[in-house]
Amino acid sequence: ALDSTAGGEGGEVADYVEEVLQTLDDLIEYFKQPEEELEHEEKQGLLRSLIKRQDLFKEEGMLSLLSKCIDRLNLYDSAAHFAETAGEEAGEAWKDILNLLYELLASLIRGNRTNCTQFSRRLDWLVSKLDRLESASGILEVLHCILVESPESLNIIQREHIKSIISLLYKHGRNHKILDVLCSLCVCNGVAVRANQNLICDHLLPKRDMLLQTRLVNDVQSMRPNIFLGVAEGSAQYKKWYFELMIDQVDHFVTSEPTHLRVGWANTAGYAPYPGGGEGWGGNGVGDDLYSYSFDGLHLWSGRIPRAVASINQHLLNSDDVVSCCLDLGAPSMSFRINGQPVQGMFEDFNVDGFFYPVVSFSAGVKVRFLLGGRHGDFKFLPPAGYSPCYEALLPKEKMHVEPVKEYKRDHENVRDLLGTTKFLSQASFIPTPVDTSQVVLPPHLDNVRDKLAENIHELWGMNKIELGWTYGKVRDDNKRQHPCLVDFTKLPETERNYNLQMSSETLKTLLALGCHVAQVNVNAEDDLKKIKLPKDYVMANGYKPTPLELSDVKLNSDQELLVDKLAENAHNVWAKDRIKQGWTYGIQQDLKNRRNPRLVPYSLLDERTKKSNRDSLREAVRTLVGYGYNIDPPDQEVLHVTDGQSMETIRCFRVEQTYAVTTGKWYFEFEVLSGGDMRVGWARPGCRPDMELGLDDQAFVFDGYRGRRMHMGSRYFGRAWTKGDVVGCMINMEDKSMIFTLNGELLITAKGSELCFCDFEAE
C-alpha cells in the first residue's frame, strides 16, 4: 500500500491502518510469555509451545520482514511527514505502528536464545535506530531481550553502542528500561564485565550531584493563605475580593525546563495538586485543572489550556512585578492587573460551588509574597471600587497563615476518595439556620404569659440602658445617648412593641421546638412577685422609671443554663438571618453605608461581650417564666448537646478506608484511652465528613467518654466518663441493627437502663 502512494493512491493506506494495528496487537498477544504465577510443569509446557511458534515464524522469514517494515517506516521523519504521503489517519497511527513492530520483534526473540543469537548480528542496525525518539521505548525492549537471552552478544557491544544508550537518559529522563539495559551490560552469567562497568561509570556518574539524576525535576508547589471565599443563598459573605502578589525574585532557568510561576484563584471543590499528580513527577500548577484559574504574565490558564491575553509591556512574570487579582462572586468573574495596568481578558461564568482562595504555584528559583491588605501586607495599588482586601474575610479568632496546598488522594473506580484527614476550612460562608418555629402554635397557657414576658424584658432593657447613662429623647442620638424607647411598655411605638411581642413569642416557640416541656406548676406565682424599687435617679424627663420584676431568688439549674446558651445562639441566628435578608454582609468593621457588620459570624466566633449580652437577655426571659410559676424541662430531662466552641482546626477524625466498611455480620474493635481530652469513638457511615464533629449529623454513632454521652444528631447521657488507661469496646450487629459499648469489659447502659446504645439504624 505504501508503494502505491508513489502513484497517487494514498487513500489505500488509510484503509489498512486499523487492520494493521489490530493484527500487530493480536500477534504480540500470540507470542506473550506465560504468567509467572503458573505451576512449574504447566509453565514449561507453555514455554515449549511458545518457542516452537517463535521458531516457525523465524523460518518463514518473519524477523527479516519486520526489519524491512521498520526500515520502510523510518524513511519518514515525523507523523506529519507520513501523513503527507499516507493520509491524516495513517499519520496519527505512525508512532503506534512503529512501537508495535518493535514490540512484536521483542516478543519473537524473548526467551528464545537461538533467535536472540541470530538477531544479535544486527545489533548495529538496532542501535542506529536509537536516535528516533518516537520508537526508542520499543527499541529498548528488543535490546534488553538480546542482552539477557544471548550473553555472547556482549562481545559485539562496542563503546559507541553504550554511549548511545547512555545518551537516552538525557532525552527521556529517568527511564527504567534504559537502566535495565545498562544493568544487563554490566554482568554476564553472574560475572562482572569490568570494561562495560568502567565505561558506564566514566560517562554516567561524573559531575552528577545525585546518582543517575540526568534530568532534574523542578517540582511545582502551591501555597495559599487560610482565606476561603464562598457564595450561597442566605450567606453572610461579601462577594468582591482583591489581593496582590509581590514577586521578589524569578530565576527563569534553574534547570533546562523553564521556571513555573502562576498566580490566581483555586477552588476547594477540586483543586488537589497532590505530589506526583502533575506531569514530570511534580505537582499540578494553578490553572492545570478545571478548579483553578491563573495568570502567568502572558496567558490566562484553566484546564491546562493557555489563553493569550494582552497588557502594556507584556512579559512573563518577572522580579519586582506586582500582580493584582480580583474576584467577583456575584458576576462571577476574575480579572488581573500587572503593575497596576489592566490585563485585556478575564474568566467569566465559572462554577461558584465550593470555596475560592488566593493561590500561587511556583517551582525552584522563585520568591514571592502575598499582599492581603492591612497589617498582612499593604497594597502597592488601590483595589478597584467595591472590592475588599482579602484579609477582611478572615473570621474572628482566626490567625492568618500561609500553607502549602497538598491533598493526598486516590482515584478508586473514577471516584476520588479521601485518605486520612483534612484540615477544616472554617465556616467561611456563614448561613444562619435558626430553629424552625413556623409549625409551632403556642398553647393558651403560654400565650397568656407572652405579653408579660415581653413587658419585663423591656423593663430590664430600660434599666440597663439608664445604668449605661442613656436618657429619654424623641429621636435616637448615639452621641448624646438619647433613646425614644425609654418609655412605658404601653407607650412604645407600635413597631417596637410588636417587635418585643414577636421576640417573646419566638422565645416560647423555640423552647417548644427544641422539645422542652413548659408547664405552669404554680398558677398563683404572680401574686408573690414583686418589682424592683429603683432610686429617683432612674426617673426620666418624661416620668418613666423602669420597674422590672424582682427575680433575685430565682435560680436556674445546670440544664436550664445550657438551654440559655442554646436560646442565645438561636436568637443570634434569627438576627443574622434577618440582617442578611436586608443585604448585610460580614465585615471586620461596622459600615452602615455598605451594610457590613462584624457580628455576622457563627455564634461560636462572636466576641465574649456580645455573647454575654445575648445570654443575659435570654437568661432573664427564662427566669421570668420560672418567676410566673412555669417549669422548664429539656426533652426527656436531657438537653441538646451544646458545643464548647472548640475550633475544628484542632480536631482530627481517623477512620479505616471506605473499602473496609461492614454491611453484614457482627463486628468488634477496641479503643484505648492514652490521654485525657475531648475524644469520641464509634461507628460511622462511609459518607462521614472530616469537617463535621462526630455525632452532630446522621453519619456517625459515637460514644463521648469525655462527657459521658452518646451522640447521633445531638446527644444523650450514656454510661460514665472514661479516664486515662481505660479501654472502650465497640460492637455492632448488622443483623438486628444495634450498637453496644463497653468500658473495661463492662456494658454501658442508657439512662433508661438499656444496654443498646443505638438501635434500629438504617444500613445502606
Coordinates of C-alpha atoms in Angstrom, one line a residue, residues 365-569:
G365 CA 14.1 29.9 41.7
V366 CA 11.0 31.9 42.7
K367 CA 10.4 34.1 45.8
V368 CA 7.0 35.8 46.2
R369 CA 4.8 37.4 48.9
F370 CA 1.1 37.7 49.3
L371 CA -0.2 41.2 50.0
L372 CA -3.6 40.8 51.5
G373 CA -4.2 44.3 52.9
G374 CA -3.9 45.9 56.4
R375 CA -1.2 44.5 58.6
H376 CA -1.0 41.5 56.3
G377 CA 0.8 43.4 53.6
D378 CA 0.0 47.0 52.3
F379 CA -1.2 47.1 48.7
K380 CA 1.0 48.7 46.1
F381 CA -2.1 49.7 44.1
L382 CA -5.6 50.7 45.1
P383 CA -8.3 48.0 44.8
P384 CA -11.0 48.7 42.2
A385 CA -14.1 50.4 43.6
G386 CA -16.3 48.0 45.6
Y387 CA -13.5 45.3 46.1
S388 CA -12.5 44.4 49.7
P389 CA -9.0 43.3 50.8
C390 CA -8.9 39.6 51.3
Y391 CA -7.7 39.9 54.9
E392 CA -11.2 41.2 55.8
A393 CA -12.6 37.7 55.1
L394 CA -10.6 36.3 58.0
L395 CA -13.1 35.4 60.7
P396 CA -12.7 36.4 64.4
K397 CA -10.3 34.3 66.5
E398 CA -8.5 33.0 63.3
K399 CA -4.9 33.8 62.7
M400 CA -3.6 34.4 59.3
H401 CA -1.1 31.9 57.9
V402 CA 0.2 30.7 54.6
E403 CA 0.2 26.9 54.0
P404 CA 1.1 24.5 51.2
V405 CA -1.8 23.1 49.2
K406 CA -1.4 19.3 49.4
E407 CA -4.2 16.8 49.2
Y408 CA -3.3 13.2 49.4
K409 CA -6.0 11.4 47.4
R410 CA -6.5 8.3 45.4
D411 CA -8.8 7.6 42.5
H412 CA -10.9 4.4 43.0
E413 CA -13.4 3.4 40.3
N414 CA -13.3 7.0 38.9
V415 CA -14.3 8.4 42.3
R416 CA -11.7 10.4 44.3
D417 CA -11.7 9.1 47.8
L418 CA -10.2 10.9 50.8
L419 CA -7.4 9.0 52.5
G420 CA -6.7 10.1 56.1
T421 CA -7.8 13.5 57.4
T422 CA -8.1 17.0 56.0
K423 CA -8.0 20.5 57.7
F424 CA -11.4 22.1 58.2
L425 CA -11.6 25.3 56.1
S426 CA -13.6 27.2 58.7
Q427 CA -17.1 28.4 58.3
A428 CA -16.2 30.9 55.6
S429 CA -19.7 31.2 54.2
F430 CA -21.9 31.7 57.2
I431 CA -25.5 30.7 56.6
P432 CA -27.6 31.2 59.8
T433 CA -30.1 28.4 60.4
P434 CA -32.3 29.2 63.4
V435 CA -34.7 26.6 64.8
D436 CA -37.8 26.3 62.6
T437 CA -40.8 27.5 64.6
S438 CA -43.2 28.0 61.7
Q439 CA -45.3 25.0 62.6
V440 CA -45.3 25.7 66.4
V441 CA -48.6 27.0 67.8
L442 CA -48.5 28.4 71.4
P443 CA -50.9 26.7 73.8
P444 CA -53.2 29.0 75.7
H445 CA -51.2 28.9 79.0
L446 CA -48.1 30.2 77.2
D447 CA -50.0 32.7 75.0
N448 CA -51.2 34.3 78.2
V449 CA -47.7 34.9 79.5
R450 CA -46.3 36.2 76.2
D451 CA -47.2 39.9 76.9
K452 CA -45.9 39.7 80.5
L453 CA -42.6 38.3 79.3
A454 CA -42.2 41.0 76.6
E455 CA -43.0 43.7 79.1
N456 CA -40.5 42.5 81.7
I457 CA -37.7 42.2 79.1
H458 CA -38.4 45.8 78.0
E459 CA -38.2 47.0 81.7
L460 CA -34.9 45.1 82.1
W461 CA -33.6 46.7 78.9
G462 CA -34.6 50.2 80.1
M463 CA -32.9 49.7 83.5
N464 CA -29.7 48.6 81.8
K465 CA -29.8 51.5 79.3
I466 CA -30.2 54.0 82.2
E467 CA -27.3 52.4 84.1
L468 CA -25.2 53.0 81.0
G469 CA -26.0 56.7 81.0
W470 CA -28.8 56.8 78.4
T471 CA -31.8 59.2 78.8
Y472 CA -35.1 59.7 77.0
G473 CA -35.1 61.7 73.7
K474 CA -37.7 62.0 71.0
V475 CA -35.0 61.0 68.4
R476 CA -32.3 58.4 68.9
D477 CA -28.9 60.0 69.2
D478 CA -26.0 57.7 70.0
N479 CA -23.6 60.5 70.7
K480 CA -25.9 62.2 73.3
R481 CA -27.1 58.7 74.4
Q482 CA -30.7 59.6 73.9
H483 CA -33.4 56.9 73.0
P484 CA -37.1 57.3 72.2
C485 CA -38.0 53.9 73.6
L486 CA -37.2 54.8 77.2
V487 CA -41.0 54.9 77.9
D488 CA -43.6 52.6 79.5
F489 CA -44.2 49.4 77.5
T490 CA -47.8 50.5 76.7
K491 CA -46.4 53.8 75.2
L492 CA -43.8 52.2 73.0
P493 CA -44.1 52.9 69.3
E494 CA -46.2 50.2 67.7
T495 CA -43.4 48.8 65.6
E496 CA -41.1 48.5 68.7
R497 CA -43.9 47.0 70.9
N498 CA -44.8 44.5 68.2
Y499 CA -41.1 43.6 67.8
N500 CA -40.8 42.8 71.5
L501 CA -44.0 40.7 71.4
Q502 CA -42.7 38.9 68.4
M503 CA -39.3 38.1 70.1
S504 CA -41.2 36.9 73.2
S505 CA -43.3 34.6 71.0
E506 CA -40.2 33.3 69.2
T507 CA -38.5 32.5 72.6
L508 CA -41.5 30.5 73.7
K509 CA -41.9 28.8 70.3
T510 CA -38.2 27.9 70.3
L511 CA -38.5 26.3 73.7
L512 CA -41.2 24.1 72.3
A513 CA -39.4 23.4 69.0
L514 CA -36.4 22.2 71.0
G515 CA -38.6 19.7 72.7
C516 CA -38.8 21.3 76.1
H517 CA -41.7 20.7 78.4
V518 CA -43.1 24.0 79.6
A519 CA -45.9 23.7 82.2
Q520 CA -47.4 26.1 84.7
V521 CA -46.9 24.4 88.1
N522 CA -47.9 27.4 90.3
V523 CA -50.9 29.4 89.0
N524 CA -50.6 31.8 91.9
A525 CA -47.0 32.6 91.5
E526 CA -47.8 36.0 90.0
D527 CA -49.3 37.1 93.4
D528 CA -46.0 36.6 95.1
L529 CA -43.9 38.5 92.5
K530 CA -42.5 41.9 93.5
K531 CA -41.0 44.7 91.4
I532 CA -37.6 46.2 91.9
K533 CA -37.8 49.7 93.5
L534 CA -35.2 51.8 91.7
P535 CA -33.9 55.1 93.1
K536 CA -35.1 58.5 91.9
D537 CA -32.1 59.0 89.5
Y538 CA -33.7 56.3 87.3
V539 CA -36.6 58.6 86.6
M540 CA -36.6 60.0 83.0
A541 CA -37.7 63.5 82.0
N542 CA -40.9 62.1 80.6
G543 CA -41.7 60.5 84.0
Y544 CA -40.7 56.9 83.0
K545 CA -39.0 54.7 85.6
P546 CA -38.3 51.1 84.8
T547 CA -40.0 48.5 87.1
P548 CA -38.6 45.1 86.3
L549 CA -39.6 42.0 88.3
E550 CA -37.5 41.1 91.4
L551 CA -36.2 37.7 90.4
S552 CA -33.0 37.5 92.5
D553 CA -34.4 34.4 94.3
V554 CA -35.0 32.6 91.0
K555 CA -32.0 30.2 90.3
L556 CA -31.6 28.1 87.2
N557 CA -30.3 24.6 87.3
S558 CA -27.4 23.4 85.1
D559 CA -29.7 22.0 82.4
Q560 CA -31.5 25.3 82.2
E561 CA -28.2 27.2 81.9
L562 CA -27.3 25.0 78.9
L563 CA -30.7 25.8 77.5
V564 CA -30.0 29.5 77.8
D565 CA -26.8 29.0 75.7
K566 CA -28.9 27.3 73.0
L567 CA -31.5 30.0 73.1
A568 CA -28.9 32.7 72.8
E569 CA -27.3 31.0 69.8

